[in-house]
Amino acid sequence: MDPELHDNIVDLGMVRSVSVKGETAHITIALTTAGCPLRATIKRDCETRVESLPGINSVQLHWDELTPEERTRVMERARLKARDTAAPSQIPARTRVISIASGKGGVGKSSVTVNIATALASRGLTVGVLDADIWGFSVPRMLGVDSRLNARPANSDEERGKIVPEERPEGPGLLKVVSTGLMVDTEETALMWRGLMLAKAVEQFLHDVDWGDLDYLLIDMPPGTGDVQMALARLLPQAEMLVVTTPAVSAQKVAIRVADMARRSHMPVLGVIENMSAFTTPDGTSWPLFGEGGGERLANEIGVPLLGSIPLEAAVSTGGDTGQPVATSEGPASRAFHEIATRIFEEIAPPPDMNACSASVIAEIPVSLKSEKTSDH
């Protein structure tokens, strides 16, 4: 069983051929990428399993690489299997789930999340906003939501009451918000939770919240690639990802790790958003205070579109502090957020995931070898 794709490589079409000559088994395996760093693991596991078969004393492995079309089919199969085996949640099947992620803090990921959510809701959509940054929650303040989360009474003794999201009307649409910031006594309360508790909190937000009908669920991810990210990838295999970076090379190089995590979790990366791209003075002069081109470089490196660049504008910060996202107003940053929301709504389809790396050989290879030896007699 491939531990990354969670399926056997014979069914995935990664075993090109199996033959036996004398007491030597010849196996050709096509990797998802020629530079797979786990090739040694594949070799060791294959030799161990196959050499234990009666009549086999040695194994000759031959390597190949899947074509782009084959990689697309492999990743789609893995993604569908992950969906089929995922634990049920309260997220409707028709809901498009998009996680907003970054490699490090301070790039404005939460601002991007709430403003894209606001722009989508302004189109008449119902948008859930899940603040998965358990320690560093900021979504409630940015959306002007401060009521405590409450639970709806259970219908029976066996059923727990479901948590009801806080709601914020946005024009013809609606925002539904869930955050640990709506569960603590004050905004200044520190949550000293370890990894297991973080993952359990995320699981509760998905299983025990009555989200109702949603068009979109946007998830404000914590920075990095830790417990929460892994839990969400497991619990929401239908999720897609947007990667946020600033123009700085340092932010871009860290953000690519998040994209790598998405690939390994079979999560399509929809695109890159460059935040704080430049400051424009009243006379129209543009000042790239944090460098230039980081968003475009990152998009090119991971093979996805640059969905937009958000200018450095004081109104973005002010809107977040006052609970009135800049997307509710006018100005360059507001227009940029609405243009990105339009691209997500009208243009951007999930790209095929092409870069996961295969890992270990499975029990079906000995089965195929047995069939081969039987046909020789």
XYZ file of C-alpha atoms in Angstrom:
377
model
C 0.000 0.000 0.000
C 1.349 3.390 -0.974
C 1.342 5.368 2.303
C 0.905 8.699 0.518
C -1.686 7.715 -2.073
C -3.350 5.147 0.214
C -3.966 2.716 -2.627
C -2.075 -0.200 -4.129
C 0.276 0.608 -6.952
C -0.971 -2.197 -9.177
C -4.496 -0.740 -9.245
C -2.972 2.710 -9.668
C -1.240 1.514 -12.835
C 2.261 2.125 -11.527
C 3.504 -1.425 -12.132
C 4.418 -1.522 -15.816
C 5.351 -5.186 -16.068
C 6.183 -8.291 -14.051
C 8.103 -11.280 -15.406
C 10.061 -14.209 -14.039
C 13.179 -15.650 -15.648
C 14.505 -18.613 -13.792
C 14.629 -17.573 -10.155
C 14.803 -13.831 -10.875
C 11.777 -11.541 -10.867
C 11.883 -8.526 -13.203
C 9.558 -5.680 -12.200
C 9.139 -2.316 -13.925
C 7.647 0.406 -11.733
C 6.625 3.846 -12.985
C 7.128 6.552 -10.376
C 4.974 9.657 -10.227
C 8.147 11.680 -10.593
C 11.613 10.584 -11.739
C 13.265 12.237 -8.752
C 11.129 10.482 -6.148
C 13.162 10.608 -2.910
C 11.540 7.371 -1.716
C 12.916 5.231 -4.525
C 15.216 3.487 -2.045
C 12.215 2.623 0.116
C 10.403 1.187 -2.873
C 13.448 -0.896 -3.779
C 13.878 -2.245 -0.275
C 10.190 -3.079 0.235
C 9.867 -4.708 -3.160
C 12.924 -6.880 -2.689
C 11.818 -7.925 0.785
C 8.327 -8.915 -0.311
C 9.156 -10.562 -3.600
C 12.220 -12.505 -2.462
C 10.033 -14.166 0.187
C 8.024 -15.880 -2.562
C 8.748 -19.554 -3.297
C 11.143 -19.959 -6.225
C 12.345 -16.339 -6.227
C 15.928 -15.689 -5.160
C 16.532 -12.216 -6.598
C 14.696 -9.170 -7.876
C 15.644 -6.840 -10.708
C 13.836 -3.517 -10.535
C 13.467 -1.280 -13.591
C 12.291 2.307 -13.266
C 9.994 4.371 -15.423
C 7.976 7.560 -14.977
C 4.244 8.077 -15.325
C 3.141 10.294 -18.182
C 1.299 13.515 -17.284
C -1.988 11.858 -18.252
C -1.218 8.841 -16.068
C -0.253 11.055 -13.137
C -3.545 12.886 -13.480
C -5.475 9.608 -13.342
C -3.427 8.363 -10.387
C -4.008 11.502 -8.330
C -7.702 11.648 -9.217
C -8.139 8.040 -8.095
C -6.311 8.746 -4.839
C -8.418 11.850 -4.257
C -11.695 10.027 -4.904
C -10.688 7.207 -2.578
C -9.834 9.719 0.132
C -13.290 11.244 -0.274
C -14.981 7.850 -0.064
C -13.128 6.825 3.090
C -13.235 10.173 4.914
C -15.282 10.430 8.103
C -18.617 12.195 7.575
C -18.804 15.883 8.440
C -21.488 18.544 8.534
C -20.120 20.175 5.380
C -22.606 19.712 2.505
C -21.259 17.733 -0.435
C -22.009 20.581 -2.839
C -19.934 23.071 -0.839
C -16.663 24.180 -2.368
C -14.050 24.055 0.391
C -11.005 26.314 0.036
C -8.250 26.571 2.607
C -6.261 29.811 2.700
C -2.705 28.929 3.682
C 0.741 30.434 4.041
C 4.149 29.171 5.025
C 4.677 31.763 7.758
C 2.756 34.279 9.813
C 2.500 37.967 9.050
C 1.645 37.738 5.353
C -1.982 38.789 5.824
C -3.602 35.385 5.355
C -6.525 36.175 7.672
C -7.167 39.488 5.924
C -7.212 37.691 2.593
C -9.631 35.076 3.956
C -12.214 37.467 5.378
C -12.103 39.808 2.382
C -12.489 37.052 -0.206
C -15.322 35.617 1.892
C -16.947 39.045 2.018
C -16.546 39.545 -1.730
C -18.095 36.131 -2.451
C -21.006 36.790 -0.074
C -21.665 40.121 -1.791
C -22.579 38.069 -4.885
C -25.493 36.555 -2.986
C -23.660 33.439 -1.819
C -23.653 31.787 1.594
C -20.046 31.523 2.735
C -18.755 29.735 5.812
C -15.589 31.049 7.429
C -13.753 28.583 9.652
C -10.979 30.148 11.709
C -8.650 27.159 12.012
C -5.833 29.269 13.418
C -6.677 27.971 16.880
C -3.943 29.801 18.774
C -3.870 32.963 16.685
C -7.585 33.523 16.000
C -8.385 36.910 14.492
C -11.370 36.318 12.205
C -14.041 37.393 14.762
C -12.533 40.872 15.147
C -11.964 41.235 11.416
C -15.608 40.421 10.687
C -17.049 42.341 13.628
C -18.496 39.202 15.231
C -18.220 38.925 19.013
C -21.092 36.762 20.293
C -20.326 33.449 21.970
C -21.039 30.288 20.003
C -24.117 28.422 21.221
C -25.343 24.881 20.709
C -28.764 23.943 19.408
C -30.556 21.490 21.755
C -30.265 17.824 20.806
C -33.270 16.060 19.297
C -32.698 12.894 21.319
C -30.731 11.527 24.250
C -28.255 9.866 21.865
C -27.546 13.003 19.841
C -25.378 15.902 20.904
C -26.592 19.402 20.217
C -24.908 21.053 17.221
C -22.951 24.296 17.467
C -24.589 27.152 15.563
C -22.237 29.473 13.631
C -22.430 33.201 14.152
C -23.938 34.943 11.139
C -23.150 38.225 9.421
C -25.345 39.375 6.520
C -23.338 40.749 3.605
C -25.538 42.431 1.007
C -27.661 39.699 -0.575
C -25.379 37.014 0.868
C -24.498 35.617 4.271
C -21.332 34.829 6.221
C -21.310 32.017 8.801
C -18.400 32.201 11.214
C -16.844 29.659 13.592
C -13.708 30.384 15.633
C -12.179 29.526 18.973
C -12.241 33.286 19.449
C -16.011 32.911 19.883
C -15.521 30.313 22.631
C -13.033 31.998 24.996
C -13.819 34.549 27.690
C -11.928 37.431 26.097
C -9.972 38.146 22.946
C -6.800 38.218 25.043
C -7.276 34.693 26.481
C -4.407 32.389 25.528
C -5.163 28.845 24.412
C -2.352 26.573 25.601
C -3.314 23.493 23.614
C -1.004 20.853 22.232
C -1.191 19.169 18.842
C -3.794 16.517 19.678
C -6.173 19.085 21.151
C -5.729 21.315 18.104
C -6.685 18.479 15.774
C -9.676 17.588 17.964
C -10.875 21.196 17.896
C -10.780 21.226 14.099
C -12.619 17.907 13.982
C -15.315 19.316 16.268
C -15.727 22.369 14.025
C -16.430 20.042 11.099
C -18.509 17.347 12.798
C -20.363 19.236 15.541
C -21.219 22.519 13.821
C -24.540 22.879 12.032
C -23.200 24.744 9.013
C -26.428 24.372 7.047
C -26.393 25.058 3.325
C -23.114 26.590 2.153
C -21.889 27.623 -1.273
C -18.304 28.050 -0.056
C -16.363 27.232 3.074
C -13.180 29.276 3.444
C -10.729 28.035 6.062
C -8.214 30.435 7.575
C -5.327 28.061 8.185
C -2.592 28.545 10.769
C 0.813 29.222 9.245
C 3.055 26.291 8.459
C 2.458 22.572 7.948
C 1.568 21.195 11.368
C -1.164 19.241 13.154
C -4.109 21.383 12.058
C -3.121 21.268 8.397
C -2.736 17.494 8.463
C -6.051 17.042 10.280
C -7.926 19.181 7.749
C -6.368 17.339 4.815
C -7.585 14.076 6.331
C -11.055 15.320 7.325
C -11.795 17.333 4.172
C -10.333 15.469 1.189
C -12.473 17.605 -1.133
C -10.643 20.766 -0.048
C -8.602 22.963 -2.369
C -5.937 25.483 -1.408
C -5.016 29.089 -2.063
C -1.463 30.045 -1.079
C -0.786 33.546 0.240
C 2.636 35.149 0.089
C 4.200 38.581 0.069
C 6.594 39.784 -2.644
C 9.605 38.972 -0.454
C 11.752 36.034 -1.534
C 11.887 34.773 2.062
C 8.078 34.520 2.236
C 7.915 32.879 -1.185
C 10.443 30.196 -0.265
C 8.532 29.349 2.905
C 5.152 29.341 1.146
C 6.282 26.686 -1.314
C 6.420 24.217 1.587
C 2.671 24.650 2.072
C 2.136 23.904 -1.603
C 4.256 20.785 -1.205
C 2.105 19.695 1.742
C -1.006 20.187 -0.384
C 0.424 18.014 -3.162
C 1.311 15.261 -0.706
C -2.244 15.398 0.667
C -3.766 15.252 -2.859
C -5.138 18.784 -2.355
C -5.296 20.852 -5.564
C -3.667 24.265 -5.344
C -5.947 26.746 -7.085
C -3.519 29.612 -7.223
C -1.349 32.155 -5.455
C -2.340 35.504 -3.972
C 0.361 38.097 -3.431
C -0.482 40.346 -0.500
C 1.082 43.732 0.333
C 2.408 43.903 -3.197
C 3.234 47.617 -3.334
C 2.343 50.978 -1.852
C 1.009 53.588 -4.256
C 1.356 57.273 -3.395
C -1.327 59.836 -4.315
C 0.662 60.858 -7.392
C 0.528 57.264 -8.687
C 4.103 56.272 -7.854
C 4.385 52.628 -6.843
C 6.808 51.671 -4.070
C 7.519 47.934 -3.654
C 8.344 48.122 0.051
C 8.570 44.344 0.515
C 10.275 43.473 -2.734
C 8.867 42.487 -6.096
C 7.701 39.384 -7.919
C 7.397 36.890 -5.066
C 3.834 35.933 -5.966
C 4.603 35.416 -9.643
C 7.743 33.413 -8.875
C 5.842 31.172 -6.481
C 2.990 30.640 -8.954
C 5.428 29.727 -11.712
C 7.356 27.373 -9.444
C 4.301 25.356 -8.421
C 2.571 25.643 -11.783
C -0.593 27.532 -10.831
C -1.972 30.969 -11.722
C -1.282 34.155 -9.817
C -4.885 35.078 -9.002
C -4.147 38.631 -7.969
C -1.972 41.090 -6.078
C -3.325 43.058 -3.132
C -1.783 46.527 -2.787
C -0.404 47.705 0.547
C -3.215 49.945 1.741
C -3.968 51.269 5.234
C -7.681 50.612 4.696
C -7.051 46.847 4.781
C -5.617 47.030 8.297
C -8.181 49.576 9.476
C -11.043 47.479 8.165
C -9.736 44.435 9.993
C -9.387 46.335 13.264
C -12.913 47.773 13.080
C -14.720 44.691 11.813
C -15.512 46.212 8.424
C -13.485 44.350 5.778
C -12.048 46.563 3.075
C -14.010 44.540 0.503
C -17.150 46.299 1.766
C -15.770 49.662 0.627
C -14.182 51.187 -2.457
C -10.539 51.472 -3.389
C -7.664 49.558 -5.009
C -7.476 46.793 -2.367
C -11.238 46.288 -2.420
C -11.226 45.990 -6.209
C -8.367 43.489 -6.044
C -10.263 41.272 -3.596
C -13.426 41.393 -5.702
C -11.467 40.534 -8.848
C -9.950 37.507 -7.112
C -13.389 36.423 -5.876
C -14.720 36.734 -9.422
C -11.914 34.539 -10.762
C -12.598 31.910 -8.099
C -16.333 31.985 -8.818
C -16.240 32.144 -12.609
C -12.899 30.902 -13.899
C -10.721 28.797 -11.630
C -11.224 25.046 -11.724
C -9.047 22.713 -9.641
C -5.903 21.793 -11.607
C -4.855 18.136 -11.749
C -2.422 17.241 -9.007
C 0.751 16.023 -10.665
C 3.538 16.078 -8.119
C 2.860 13.607 -5.308
C 5.604 11.063 -4.818
C 5.009 7.324 -4.642
C 6.346 5.493 -1.614
C 6.291 1.741 -1.017
C 5.455 -1.437 -2.911
C 2.419 -3.456 -1.947
C 1.124 -6.959 -1.554
C -0.353 -7.102 -5.051
C 3.114 -7.464 -6.632
C 3.601 -10.936 -5.130
C 0.101 -11.805 -6.337
C 1.047 -10.735 -9.866
C 4.276 -12.733 -9.640
C 2.384 -15.834 -8.592
C 0.164 -15.429 -11.647
C 3.258 -15.015 -13.826
C 4.897 -18.168 -12.478
C 1.679 -20.110 -12.911
C 1.499 -19.065 -16.563
C 5.084 -20.277 -17.099
C 4.170 -23.875 -16.213
